[in-house]
Short mmCIF file of C-alpha atoms in Angstrom, two decimals:
data_model
loop_
_atom_site.label_atom_id
_atom_site.label_comp_id
_atom_site.label_asym_id
_atom_site.label_seq_id
_atom_site.Cartn_x
_atom_site.Cartn_y
_atom_site.Cartn_z
CA UNK A 1 148.24 103.95 97.21
CA UNK A 2 145.33 106.29 96.35
CA UNK A 3 145.82 105.79 92.63
CA UNK A 4 145.73 102.07 93.08
CA UNK A 5 142.38 102.26 94.92
CA UNK A 6 140.88 104.43 92.25
CA UNK A 7 142.10 102.16 89.44
CA UNK A 8 140.59 99.12 91.28
CA UNK A 9 137.26 100.86 91.72
CA UNK A 10 137.15 101.94 88.00
CA UNK A 11 137.81 98.42 86.99
CA UNK A 12 135.12 97.05 89.28
CA UNK A 13 132.56 99.51 87.97
CA UNK A 14 133.47 98.69 84.38
CA UNK A 15 133.31 94.97 85.11
CA UNK A 16 129.89 95.37 86.73
CA UNK A 17 128.65 97.49 83.73
CA UNK A 18 129.86 94.81 81.31
CA UNK A 19 128.26 92.07 83.37
CA UNK A 20 124.82 93.90 83.41
CA UNK A 21 125.22 94.58 79.69
CA UNK A 22 126.10 91.13 78.61
CA UNK A 23 124.13 89.23 81.12
CA UNK A 24 121.08 91.39 81.03
CA UNK A 25 118.94 88.80 79.27
CA UNK A 26 119.95 86.14 81.88
CA UNK A 27 119.91 88.27 85.00
CA UNK A 28 116.54 89.98 84.40
CA UNK A 29 113.60 87.68 84.92
CA UNK A 30 111.58 87.03 81.99
CA UNK A 31 108.13 88.60 81.76
CA UNK A 32 106.65 85.49 80.15
CA UNK A 33 104.47 83.24 82.46
CA UNK A 34 106.14 79.90 83.11
CA UNK A 35 104.31 76.64 82.62
CA UNK A 36 103.53 75.86 86.46
CA UNK A 37 102.22 79.46 86.90
CA UNK A 38 100.19 79.03 83.66
CA UNK A 39 98.57 76.00 85.04
CA UNK A 40 97.80 77.55 88.42
CA UNK A 41 96.31 80.73 86.78
CA UNK A 42 94.18 78.47 84.64
CA UNK A 43 93.02 76.30 87.49
CA UNK A 44 92.52 78.88 90.28
CA UNK A 45 89.21 80.29 89.15
CA UNK A 46 87.70 78.10 86.40
CA UNK A 47 84.11 77.13 86.95
CA UNK A 48 83.57 76.46 83.34
CA UNK A 49 86.13 73.84 82.15
CA UNK A 50 87.80 72.64 85.26
CA UNK A 51 85.02 72.47 87.76
CA UNK A 52 86.48 69.43 89.56
CA UNK A 53 90.01 70.96 90.13
CA UNK A 54 89.32 74.67 90.65
CA UNK A 55 89.50 76.57 93.84
CA UNK A 56 87.00 79.20 92.77
CA UNK A 57 89.15 82.10 94.07
CA UNK A 58 90.38 84.79 91.81
CA UNK A 59 93.49 85.20 94.06
CA UNK A 60 96.02 82.57 92.85
CA UNK A 61 98.49 82.87 95.81
CA UNK A 62 95.79 82.24 98.49
CA UNK A 63 94.49 79.46 96.42
CA UNK A 64 97.84 77.81 96.26
CA UNK A 65 98.60 78.43 99.90
CA UNK A 66 95.26 77.18 101.40
CA UNK A 67 94.11 74.71 98.90
CA UNK A 68 96.70 73.28 96.45
CA UNK A 69 99.25 72.99 99.19
CA UNK A 70 96.93 73.42 102.21
CA UNK A 71 98.44 70.68 104.36
CA UNK A 72 101.90 72.44 104.08
CA UNK A 73 100.38 75.65 105.39
CA UNK A 74 98.76 73.85 108.23
CA UNK A 75 102.15 72.55 109.27
CA UNK A 76 103.65 75.94 109.01
CA UNK A 77 101.10 77.33 111.26
CA UNK A 78 101.82 74.50 113.65
CA UNK A 79 105.52 75.31 113.50
CA UNK A 80 104.74 78.87 114.43
CA UNK A 81 102.63 77.59 117.30
CA UNK A 82 105.34 75.27 118.53
CA UNK A 83 107.88 78.14 118.51
CA UNK A 84 105.51 80.15 120.66
CA UNK A 85 105.09 77.20 123.01
CA UNK A 86 108.86 77.09 123.43
CA UNK A 87 109.09 80.85 124.07
CA UNK A 88 106.43 80.64 126.72
CA UNK A 89 108.14 77.56 128.22
CA UNK A 90 111.48 79.49 128.49
CA UNK A 91 109.96 82.49 130.06
CA UNK A 92 107.40 80.83 132.29
CA UNK A 93 108.56 82.48 135.51
CA UNK A 94 107.94 85.91 134.18
CA UNK A 95 104.35 85.20 133.51
CA UNK A 96 102.97 86.17 136.87
CA UNK A 97 102.45 89.40 134.97
CA UNK A 98 102.97 91.82 137.72
CA UNK A 99 100.64 94.58 136.48
CA UNK A 100 102.06 97.29 138.76
CA UNK A 101 102.61 100.85 137.62
CA UNK A 102 102.86 101.38 133.92
CA UNK A 103 106.13 102.83 132.62
CA UNK A 104 106.37 106.47 131.42
CA UNK A 105 106.35 105.57 127.74
CA UNK A 106 107.19 108.16 125.04
CA UNK A 107 105.98 111.83 124.89
CA UNK A 108 102.35 113.05 124.77
CA UNK A 109 102.70 113.80 121.13
CA UNK A 110 103.53 110.17 120.13
CA UNK A 111 100.90 108.79 122.46
CA UNK A 112 98.18 111.01 121.00
CA UNK A 113 99.16 109.93 117.44
CA UNK A 114 99.12 106.36 118.49
CA UNK A 115 95.66 106.60 119.89
CA UNK A 116 94.30 107.85 116.59
CA UNK A 117 96.27 105.31 114.46
CA UNK A 118 95.22 102.33 116.77
CA UNK A 119 91.76 101.60 115.22
CA UNK A 120 93.09 102.13 111.75
CA UNK A 121 95.75 99.42 112.11
CA UNK A 122 92.96 96.97 113.16
CA UNK A 123 90.66 97.92 110.32
CA UNK A 124 93.36 97.73 107.77
CA UNK A 125 94.52 94.27 109.06
CA UNK A 126 90.91 92.98 109.08
CA UNK A 127 90.33 94.25 105.54
CA UNK A 128 93.48 92.44 104.22
CA UNK A 129 92.44 89.15 105.99
CA UNK A 130 88.76 89.32 104.96
CA UNK A 131 89.62 89.94 101.30
CA UNK A 132 92.49 87.43 101.16
CA UNK A 133 90.52 85.13 98.75
CA UNK A 134 89.89 88.19 96.35
CA UNK A 135 92.94 90.36 96.51
CA UNK A 136 96.59 89.87 97.60
CA UNK A 137 96.87 89.31 101.36
CA UNK A 138 95.23 86.73 103.59
CA UNK A 139 95.08 85.60 107.18
CA UNK A 140 98.68 85.61 107.99
CA UNK A 141 99.33 89.09 106.50
CA UNK A 142 96.14 90.53 108.03
CA UNK A 143 97.07 89.13 111.46
CA UNK A 144 100.59 90.38 111.27
CA UNK A 145 99.24 93.86 110.51
CA UNK A 146 96.91 93.65 113.57
CA UNK A 147 99.77 92.50 115.74
CA UNK A 148 101.52 95.78 114.92
CA UNK A 149 99.13 97.44 117.36
CA UNK A 150 100.44 95.62 120.54
CA UNK A 151 103.97 96.17 119.31
CA UNK A 152 103.25 100.01 118.90
CA UNK A 153 101.48 100.12 122.33
CA UNK A 154 104.42 98.42 124.04
CA UNK A 155 106.97 100.80 122.58
CA UNK A 156 104.85 104.09 122.97
CA UNK A 157 103.15 103.32 126.18
CA UNK A 158 104.64 100.32 128.06
CA UNK A 159 104.08 96.56 128.45
CA UNK A 160 102.33 96.98 131.85
CA UNK A 161 99.96 99.37 130.08
CA UNK A 162 98.98 96.62 127.69
CA UNK A 163 98.67 94.15 130.38
CA UNK A 164 96.52 96.43 132.52
CA UNK A 165 94.24 96.93 129.57
CA UNK A 166 93.50 93.23 129.56
CA UNK A 167 95.92 92.01 126.85
CA UNK A 168 97.42 89.26 129.09
CA UNK A 169 99.24 86.37 127.58
CA UNK A 170 96.69 83.86 128.96
CA UNK A 171 93.92 85.63 126.94
CA UNK A 172 96.15 85.80 123.90
CA UNK A 173 96.79 82.01 124.25
CA UNK A 174 93.02 81.30 124.40
CA UNK A 175 92.48 83.44 121.19
CA UNK A 176 95.36 81.85 119.41
CA UNK A 177 94.01 78.23 120.43
CA UNK A 178 90.40 79.21 119.21
CA UNK A 179 92.03 80.27 115.95
CA UNK A 180 93.88 77.09 115.49
CA UNK A 181 90.76 75.09 116.56
CA UNK A 182 88.83 76.86 113.86
CA UNK A 183 91.58 76.09 111.23
CA UNK A 184 91.38 72.41 112.17
CA UNK A 185 87.69 72.40 112.15
CA UNK A 186 87.64 73.91 108.74
CA UNK A 187 90.09 71.38 107.38
CA UNK A 188 88.00 68.38 108.35
CA UNK A 189 84.50 70.02 108.06
CA UNK A 190 83.66 68.48 104.66
CA UNK A 191 84.96 65.07 105.88
CA UNK A 192 82.66 65.26 109.02
CA UNK A 193 79.68 66.21 106.84
CA UNK A 194 80.09 63.38 104.34
CA UNK A 195 80.68 60.98 107.36
CA UNK A 196 77.14 61.92 108.54
CA UNK A 197 75.85 61.66 104.99
CA UNK A 198 77.50 58.41 104.30
CA UNK A 199 79.29 59.82 101.24
CA UNK A 200 82.96 60.06 100.31
CA UNK A 201 85.16 63.12 101.04
CA UNK A 202 88.89 63.93 101.66
CA UNK A 203 90.47 65.90 104.65
CA UNK A 204 91.39 69.32 103.42
CA UNK A 205 88.88 69.18 100.54
CA UNK A 206 87.47 72.40 99.34
CA UNK A 207 85.56 72.07 95.99
CA UNK A 208 84.15 68.95 94.46
CA UNK A 209 86.55 66.33 93.28
CA UNK A 210 86.05 63.68 90.56
CA UNK A 211 85.29 60.98 93.33
CA UNK A 212 83.94 63.21 96.09
CA UNK A 213 81.01 65.40 95.15
CA UNK A 214 80.44 67.27 98.41
CA UNK A 215 81.69 70.80 98.27
CA UNK A 216 82.18 73.81 100.61
CA UNK A 217 79.84 76.72 99.89
CA UNK A 218 81.22 78.92 97.04
CA UNK A 219 78.86 81.73 97.67
CA UNK A 220 77.12 82.96 100.85
CA UNK A 221 74.23 85.32 100.13
CA UNK A 222 75.77 86.10 96.75
CA UNK A 223 79.17 86.99 98.05
CA UNK A 224 82.09 84.86 96.85
CA UNK A 225 83.89 83.22 99.72
CA UNK A 226 85.73 80.43 97.80
CA UNK A 227 84.77 77.63 100.29
CA UNK A 228 87.39 76.88 102.92
CA UNK A 229 89.56 79.93 102.02
CA UNK A 230 87.44 82.43 103.78
CA UNK A 231 87.35 80.51 106.97
CA UNK A 232 91.06 79.58 106.93
CA UNK A 233 91.78 83.35 106.49
CA UNK A 234 89.50 84.33 109.30
CA UNK A 235 90.78 81.91 111.87
CA UNK A 236 94.45 82.41 110.75
CA UNK A 237 93.94 86.21 111.33
CA UNK A 238 93.01 85.54 114.93
CA UNK A 239 95.66 82.92 115.60
CA UNK A 240 98.46 85.04 114.00
CA UNK A 241 97.54 88.31 115.67
CA UNK A 242 97.33 86.62 119.02
CA UNK A 243 100.52 84.64 118.46
CA UNK A 244 102.63 87.65 117.53
CA UNK A 245 101.12 89.54 120.53
CA UNK A 246 102.26 86.71 122.90
CA UNK A 247 105.80 86.86 121.40
CA UNK A 248 106.05 90.64 121.82
CA UNK A 249 104.67 90.68 125.37
CA UNK A 250 106.95 87.82 126.45
CA UNK A 251 110.03 89.41 124.86
CA UNK A 252 109.32 92.69 126.51
CA UNK A 253 108.47 91.30 129.92
CA UNK A 254 111.85 89.36 129.89
CA UNK A 255 113.73 92.59 129.13
CA UNK A 256 111.94 94.62 131.89
CA UNK A 257 113.02 91.86 134.33
CA UNK A 258 116.48 91.86 133.14
CA UNK A 259 116.79 95.58 133.55
CA UNK A 260 115.30 95.39 137.10
CA UNK A 261 117.65 92.64 138.12
CA UNK A 262 120.77 94.64 137.07
CA UNK B 1 73.20 111.79 129.34
CA UNK B 2 76.47 110.09 129.76
CA UNK B 3 75.12 106.88 128.07
CA UNK B 4 73.90 108.99 125.20
CA UNK B 5 77.32 110.58 125.01
CA UNK B 6 79.06 107.25 124.86
CA UNK B 7 76.75 105.96 122.19
CA UNK B 8 77.57 109.05 120.08
CA UNK B 9 81.24 108.47 120.74
CA UNK B 10 80.94 104.81 119.50
CA UNK B 11 79.02 106.01 116.45
CA UNK B 12 81.60 108.70 115.56
CA UNK B 13 84.53 106.14 115.72
CA UNK B 14 82.29 103.65 113.73
CA UNK B 15 82.03 106.15 110.91
CA UNK B 16 85.81 106.85 110.98
CA UNK B 17 86.51 103.12 111.02
CA UNK B 18 84.06 102.28 108.25
CA UNK B 19 85.45 105.13 106.11
CA UNK B 20 89.00 103.80 106.48
CA UNK B 21 87.83 100.21 105.86
CA UNK B 22 86.06 101.31 102.61
CA UNK B 23 88.92 103.45 101.38
CA UNK B 24 91.53 100.70 102.07
CA UNK B 25 89.42 98.03 100.43
CA UNK B 26 88.55 100.16 97.48
CA UNK B 27 85.24 98.64 96.59
CA UNK B 28 81.70 98.85 97.91
CA UNK B 29 79.92 95.56 97.17
CA UNK B 30 77.57 93.96 99.64
CA UNK B 31 80.33 91.70 101.05
CA UNK B 32 82.51 94.81 101.83
CA UNK B 33 79.70 96.65 103.51
CA UNK B 34 78.65 93.72 105.65
CA UNK B 35 82.26 92.95 106.77
CA UNK B 36 83.19 96.61 107.19
CA UNK B 37 80.15 97.20 109.30
CA UNK B 38 80.99 94.26 111.58
CA UNK B 39 84.69 95.13 111.95
CA UNK B 40 83.83 98.77 112.46
CA UNK B 41 81.42 97.96 115.29
CA UNK B 42 83.97 95.90 117.12
CA UNK B 43 86.72 98.56 116.65
CA UNK B 44 84.50 101.46 117.65
CA UNK B 45 83.29 99.68 120.85
CA UNK B 46 86.78 98.90 121.90
CA UNK B 47 88.51 102.13 120.99
CA UNK B 48 85.97 104.84 121.30
CA UNK B 49 86.88 105.65 124.87
CA UNK B 50 90.55 105.88 123.96
CA UNK B 51 90.08 108.34 121.11
CA UNK B 52 87.27 110.85 121.94
CA UNK B 53 86.44 112.29 125.29
CA UNK B 54 83.84 114.82 124.34
CA UNK B 55 81.72 113.67 121.42
CA UNK B 56 80.13 117.06 120.95
CA UNK B 57 83.40 118.58 119.69
CA UNK B 58 83.52 116.71 116.29
CA UNK B 59 79.97 117.67 115.60
CA UNK B 60 80.78 121.38 115.84
CA UNK B 61 80.73 122.98 112.36
CA UNK B 62 82.81 125.93 113.36
CA UNK B 63 85.57 123.64 114.51
CA UNK B 64 85.62 121.94 111.12
CA UNK B 65 85.63 125.31 109.34
CA UNK B 66 88.76 126.25 111.16
CA UNK B 67 90.26 122.80 110.54
CA UNK B 68 89.81 123.16 106.84
CA UNK B 69 91.03 126.80 106.75
CA UNK B 70 93.99 125.88 108.69
CA UNK B 71 94.77 122.87 106.54
CA UNK B 72 94.69 124.92 103.41
CA UNK B 73 96.63 127.78 104.92
CA UNK B 74 99.29 125.51 106.55
CA UNK B 75 99.97 123.46 103.45
CA UNK B 76 100.15 126.32 101.06
CA UNK B 77 101.51 129.36 102.92
CA UNK B 78 103.38 128.17 106.04
CA UNK B 79 104.96 125.24 104.29
CA UNK B 80 106.11 127.13 101.27
CA UNK B 81 107.55 129.94 103.47
CA UNK B 82 109.55 127.42 105.57
CA UNK B 83 110.70 125.48 102.53
CA UNK B 84 111.90 128.54 100.74
CA UNK B 85 113.80 129.65 103.77
CA UNK B 86 115.64 126.32 104.22
CA UNK B 87 116.29 126.02 100.44
CA UNK B 88 118.01 129.29 100.62
CA UNK B 89 120.25 128.24 103.46
CA UNK B 90 121.24 124.95 101.69
CA UNK B 91 122.08 126.59 98.46
CA UNK B 92 123.87 129.49 100.06
CA UNK B 93 127.72 128.90 99.65
CA UNK B 94 128.29 129.79 103.27
CA UNK B 95 125.40 127.71 104.69
CA UNK B 96 124.11 130.45 107.13
CA UNK B 97 122.78 128.26 109.91
CA UNK B 98 122.64 129.17 113.59
CA UNK B 99 121.19 126.00 115.27
CA UNK B 100 120.09 125.96 118.82
CA UNK B 101 117.50 124.17 121.03
CA UNK B 102 115.14 126.73 122.67
CA UNK B 103 112.53 126.57 125.29
CA UNK B 104 109.21 128.10 124.60
CA UNK B 105 105.88 127.79 126.25
CA UNK B 106 102.55 126.70 124.57
CA UNK B 107 99.07 127.71 125.76
CA UNK B 108 96.71 124.89 124.95
CA UNK B 109 94.98 122.34 127.03
CA UNK B 110 93.68 119.35 125.01
CA UNK B 111 96.04 116.55 123.88
CA UNK B 112 94.97 117.00 120.29
CA UNK B 113 95.70 120.76 120.39
CA UNK B 114 99.14 120.19 121.79
CA UNK B 115 99.91 117.49 119.36
CA UNK B 116 98.62 119.55 116.40
CA UNK B 117 100.96 122.39 117.36
CA UNK B 118 103.90 120.06 117.95
CA UNK B 119 103.38 118.23 114.66
CA UNK B 120 102.83 121.50 112.77
CA UNK B 121 106.16 122.80 114.07
CA UNK B 122 107.97 119.59 113.22
CA UNK B 123 106.46 119.28 109.72
CA UNK B 124 107.73 122.69 108.72
CA UNK B 125 111.38 122.43 107.64
CA UNK B 126 113.93 124.14 109.98
CA UNK B 127 112.05 123.63 113.29
CA UNK B 128 111.63 120.29 115.17
CA UNK B 129 110.05 119.71 118.50
CA UNK B 130 112.55 117.65 120.49
CA UNK B 131 110.83 117.34 123.76
CA UNK B 132 107.78 118.36 125.57
CA UNK B 133 107.34 119.10 129.31
CA UNK B 134 103.65 118.85 130.22
CA UNK B 135 104.02 120.12 133.75
CA UNK B 136 105.74 123.35 132.65
CA UNK B 137 103.73 123.53 129.41
CA UNK B 138 107.05 123.81 127.59
CA UNK B 139 108.25 122.82 124.05
CA UNK B 140 111.95 122.32 123.44
CA UNK B 141 112.43 123.13 119.83
CA UNK B 142 115.50 122.66 117.66
CA UNK B 143 115.65 125.71 115.35
CA UNK B 144 117.88 125.85 112.30
CA UNK B 145 118.30 129.71 112.66
CA UNK B 146 117.82 130.70 116.24
CA UNK B 147 117.11 134.43 115.87
CA UNK B 148 116.23 134.72 119.55
CA UNK B 149 116.52 132.69 122.68
CA UNK B 150 113.62 134.63 124.43
CA UNK B 151 110.71 132.15 124.91
CA UNK B 152 108.04 134.72 123.87
CA UNK B 153 109.66 136.12 120.85
CA UNK B 154 110.53 132.61 119.74
CA UNK B 155 106.92 131.59 119.97
CA UNK B 156 105.89 134.58 117.94
CA UNK B 157 108.40 133.70 115.34
CA UNK B 158 107.68 129.97 115.15
CA UNK B 159 104.14 128.85 116.17
CA UNK B 160 101.86 131.66 117.44
CA UNK B 161 99.51 131.24 114.46
CA UNK B 162 99.47 127.37 114.56
CA UNK B 163 98.45 127.63 118.33
CA UNK B 164 95.68 130.09 117.48
CA UNK B 165 94.19 127.64 115.06
CA UNK B 166 94.84 124.53 117.13
CA UNK B 167 93.00 126.02 120.11
CA UNK B 168 90.01 126.98 118.00
CA UNK B 169 89.86 123.54 116.45
CA UNK B 170 90.44 121.29 119.45
CA UNK B 171 90.30 123.14 122.69
#
């Protein structure tokens, strides 16, 4: 029996080696830039030749996510929000948030280390979000990094500790809603301005278009903010950080109650 | 006096937060400075009470001197010694290990000193702090080669010098 297994294994390894050798050129992605990517890289930051289609952001991914396909991202954010609403509706009877005694949590060592790392998590998350239009990252990524902190606090201290410190779900819902409100307002900002001025503009417009000459500010006090991108990233950071915090708190509250009922 | 202390506390955490923001961002243009200052102010106001109790301790040069001395000594001498010992045990054909969890007692008061001792023990190969009992001031250490089960002798073998430095830095 054992020889059969060994033979099968050897054949498998040889077959895999052959596959990799022969199929190398097909399996490995080519290093050449494909035509769509070439277009986006050309259009992302091009104030010289493509002034009427460029996003004025050196970061191509954020430019695509918040400008070229901005409406898609808006709906993604809405889907996330709807999922949270569903989660809150399912666990609504838990949300009296009995802030009684906090649990024991982990040992003193872990707690001390968490206390030092807490501000660093926030600062790194904010840096990712605020440089989303310049370097890889953005509002969603930065907000997710910030949401690590409530998660860590729930694990290391306890969920009641977090609630007693003022991180209640109702406050998180307010922050989340303000973030979404900001995103919506940014999306129609240029439209509202042109409505007052009596000119022509699109919803979700960022830079000037051939038939709509109003534009979001590209620079503020000499700093590149790439129009709507900076505002979207900022508001998305608040919305996502608060949204994930709600999810973590609700999940852990449900678990605490389940353990108590048993 | 207490308000002065809390302002100093916020300022120290502000410096820490701004340093991390700048290092993480990797550039120092006007935009980075303005956003970094704003983020750091918010973070330092929210977290300063959680991190520092006595703001005069981080301003003490002698504590910094001991911290730097300890860092250099720890990462060169103590780490190498522990690594060599464990490498010998791994490569030895008979694998001479004598593992046990022992109870020892530490003598430090501040959270940071206790954490420094515990992390120093865990970071050296061969010893891991498994559990801590604050009421009895006891560490439960898993030791790859338990030479002794006596708390005092084990302390001398494992972490007496760590404790001496940790108390001078943080206590």
